[in-house]
Amino acid sequence: MGCAVGQMASFSKTITETDVYGFAGITGDFNPLHVDAVKAEAGRFGERIAHGMLSASFISTVIATRLPGPGTIYMGQEVRFLNPVRFGDTITATVVIEELLDRGRVRLHTFVENQKGETVVDGYALVKLPRKEGEGENGEKSKQILGCHLQSRS
């Protein structure tokens, strides 16, 4: 399937305490804002919140599995964290093709919203579309851009 400006795909997940502790364990980010209920209550948000990068990581899920899909190379990501994600929030990461560039590169608008429709993460990504090796007319090796592998939303 070819890629087209405006194509979009999403991935949704309800954030649990287990997710936050797992992310803290993997990354080593044990900021009390995320893992200490007593200290977090006295903080800015009045309760523990999920790591911003945990929320942003679901953008990678969409890019790698839905749009453009398997084999896509992530070249860069710009993110802004706009609102907190609280335990129990259901967030939806969405990727929209914004611009088709040369050499199989694509600029994506990336964002994450909570169940209230509030944007919690916003940004842009640059990716390289997957390629398939093959043989050209004269037997030389060539790489063909495969395009987008759009999976259904969930």
One Martini backbone bead per residue (centre of mass of N, CA, C, O) as a GRO file, in nm:
protein
  154
    1MET     BB    1   0.097   0.035   0.022
    2GLY     BB    2   0.064   0.357  -0.007
    3CYS     BB    3   0.151   0.672   0.072
    4ALA     BB    4  -0.042   0.941   0.239
    5VAL     BB    5  -0.156   1.224   0.299
    6GLY     BB    6  -0.348   1.173   0.609
    7GLN     BB    7  -0.270   0.929   0.714
    8MET     BB    8  -0.380   0.707   0.990
    9ALA     BB    9  -0.285   0.597   1.330
   10SER     BB   10  -0.350   0.389   1.630
   11PHE     BB   11  -0.296   0.364   2.001
   12SER     BB   12  -0.422   0.202   2.297
   13LYS     BB   13  -0.388   0.276   2.666
   14THR     BB   14  -0.396   0.178   2.995
   15ILE     BB   15  -0.262   0.321   3.276
   16THR     BB   16  -0.057   0.168   3.515
   17GLU     BB   17   0.130   0.101   3.782
   18THR     BB   18   0.292  -0.122   3.643
   19ASP     BB   19   0.391   0.047   3.405
   20VAL     BB   20   0.549   0.256   3.572
   21TYR     BB   21   0.738   0.058   3.723
   22GLY     BB   22   0.856  -0.073   3.470
   23PHE     BB   23   0.976   0.185   3.350
   24ALA     BB   24   1.154   0.253   3.590
   25GLY     BB   25   1.322  -0.011   3.578
   26ILE     BB   26   1.433   0.024   3.287
   27THR     BB   27   1.539   0.342   3.320
   28GLY     BB   28   1.581   0.454   3.635
   29ASP     BB   29   1.314   0.635   3.688
   30PHE     BB   30   1.254   0.731   4.040
   31ASN     BB   31   1.069   0.952   4.057
   32PRO     BB   32   0.843   1.046   4.295
   33LEU     BB   33   0.620   1.140   4.093
   34HIS     BB   34   0.582   0.817   4.013
   35VAL     BB   35   0.655   0.624   4.304
   36ASP     BB   36   0.557   0.843   4.540
   37ALA     BB   37   0.269   0.912   4.693
   38VAL     BB   38   0.343   1.112   4.918
   39LYS     BB   39   0.520   1.312   4.754
   40ALA     BB   40   0.317   1.360   4.520
   41GLU     BB   41   0.086   1.492   4.686
   42ALA     BB   42   0.278   1.754   4.744
   43GLY     BB   43   0.269   1.823   4.459
   44ARG     BB   44   0.156   1.967   4.169
   45PHE     BB   45  -0.063   1.709   4.109
   46GLY     BB   46  -0.143   1.533   4.386
   47GLU     BB   47  -0.004   1.290   4.225
   48ARG     BB   48   0.073   1.041   4.047
   49ILE     BB   49   0.261   1.005   3.743
   50ALA     BB   50   0.350   0.954   3.438
   51HIS     BB   51   0.577   0.926   3.222
   52GLY     BB   52   0.632   1.097   2.940
   53MET     BB   53   0.791   0.870   2.782
   54LEU     BB   54   0.575   0.659   2.800
   55SER     BB   55   0.368   0.802   2.627
   56ALA     BB   56   0.561   0.849   2.377
   57SER     BB   57   0.625   0.541   2.313
   58PHE     BB   58   0.352   0.487   2.151
   59ILE     BB   59   0.447   0.605   1.885
   60SER     BB   60   0.634   0.371   1.813
   61THR     BB   61   0.414   0.161   1.790
   62VAL     BB   62   0.277   0.281   1.543
   63ILE     BB   63   0.519   0.296   1.349
   64ALA     BB   64   0.605  -0.021   1.373
   65THR     BB   65   0.287  -0.153   1.333
   66ARG     BB   66   0.108   0.058   1.132
   67LEU     BB   67   0.254   0.366   1.076
   68PRO     BB   68   0.409   0.243   0.836
   69GLY     BB   69   0.569   0.000   0.982
   70PRO     BB   70   0.739  -0.259   0.928
   71GLY     BB   71   1.083  -0.141   0.892
   72THR     BB   72   1.089   0.119   1.010
   73ILE     BB   73   1.288   0.415   1.043
   74TYR     BB   74   1.391   0.598   1.310
   75MET     BB   75   1.525   0.940   1.299
   76GLY     BB   76   1.307   1.127   1.465
   77GLN     BB   77   1.202   1.332   1.764
   78GLU     BB   78   0.948   1.556   1.865
   79VAL     BB   79   0.859   1.679   2.198
   80ARG     BB   80   0.564   1.769   2.395
   81PHE     BB   81   0.458   1.833   2.727
   82LEU     BB   82   0.120   1.926   2.829
   83ASN     BB   83   0.012   1.678   3.009
   84PRO     BB   84  -0.084   1.468   3.237
   85VAL     BB   85  -0.055   1.122   3.331
   86ARG     BB   86  -0.272   0.911   3.484
   87PHE     BB   87  -0.374   0.676   3.659
   88GLY     BB   88  -0.616   0.524   3.431
   89ASP     BB   89  -0.552   0.636   3.177
   90THR     BB   90  -0.650   0.670   2.839
   91ILE     BB   91  -0.435   0.641   2.568
   92THR     BB   92  -0.370   0.799   2.237
   93ALA     BB   93  -0.173   0.720   1.971
   94THR     BB   94  -0.087   0.936   1.688
   95VAL     BB   95  -0.042   0.911   1.327
   96VAL     BB   96   0.043   1.153   1.066
   97ILE     BB   97   0.073   1.220   0.745
   98GLU     BB   98   0.238   1.520   0.624
   99GLU     BB   99   0.512   1.426   0.454
  100LEU     BB  100   0.668   1.361   0.146
  101LEU     BB  101   0.988   1.267   0.084
  102ASP     BB  102   1.282   1.196   0.003
  103ARG     BB  103   1.423   0.882   0.017
  104GLY     BB  104   1.175   0.756   0.193
  105ARG     BB  105   1.069   0.997   0.353
  106VAL     BB  106   0.877   1.092   0.658
  107ARG     BB  107   0.646   1.319   0.790
  108LEU     BB  108   0.514   1.329   1.127
  109HIS     BB  109   0.236   1.355   1.316
  110THR     BB  110   0.246   1.352   1.677
  111PHE     BB  111   0.011   1.214   1.926
  112VAL     BB  112  -0.139   1.241   2.262
  113GLU     BB  113  -0.438   1.125   2.419
  114ASN     BB  114  -0.692   1.132   2.626
  115GLN     BB  115  -1.017   1.048   2.722
  116LYS     BB  116  -1.085   1.378   2.694
  117GLY     BB  117  -0.899   1.494   2.443
  118GLU     BB  118  -0.629   1.560   2.561
  119THR     BB  119  -0.324   1.681   2.506
  120VAL     BB  120  -0.004   1.537   2.618
  121VAL     BB  121   0.134   1.493   2.330
  122ASP     BB  122   0.357   1.665   2.096
  123GLY     BB  123   0.467   1.622   1.741
  124TYR     BB  124   0.754   1.501   1.545
  125ALA     BB  125   0.851   1.282   1.273
  126LEU     BB  126   1.125   1.092   1.128
  127VAL     BB  127   1.113   0.862   0.852
  128LYS     BB  128   1.190   0.544   0.706
  129LEU     BB  129   1.103   0.344   0.478
  130PRO     BB  130   1.065   0.046   0.385
  131ARG     BB  131   1.269  -0.216   0.238
  132LYS     BB  132   1.337  -0.418  -0.057
  133GLU     BB  133   1.520  -0.660  -0.173
  134GLY     BB  134   1.656  -0.691  -0.512
  135GLU     BB  135   1.641  -0.721  -0.864
  136GLY     BB  136   1.740  -0.598  -1.137
  137GLU     BB  137   1.760  -0.613  -1.478
  138ASN     BB  138   2.099  -0.675  -1.446
  139GLY     BB  139   2.129  -0.819  -1.143
  140GLU     BB  140   2.121  -0.597  -0.957
  141LYS     BB  141   2.102  -0.455  -0.665
  142SER     BB  142   1.798  -0.354  -0.493
  143LYS     BB  143   1.580  -0.099  -0.344
  144GLN     BB  144   1.249  -0.108  -0.241
  145ILE     BB  145   0.989   0.075  -0.162
  146LEU     BB  146   0.705  -0.027   0.024
  147GLY     BB  147   0.569   0.160   0.227
  148CYS     BB  148   0.262   0.119   0.369
  149HIS     BB  149   0.132  -0.047   0.682
  150LEU     BB  150  -0.196  -0.057   0.738
  151GLN     BB  151  -0.353  -0.077   1.034
  152SER     BB  152  -0.584  -0.118   1.243
  153ARG     BB  153  -0.754   0.009   1.488
  154SER     BB  154  -0.730   0.020   1.886
   0.00000   0.00000   0.00000
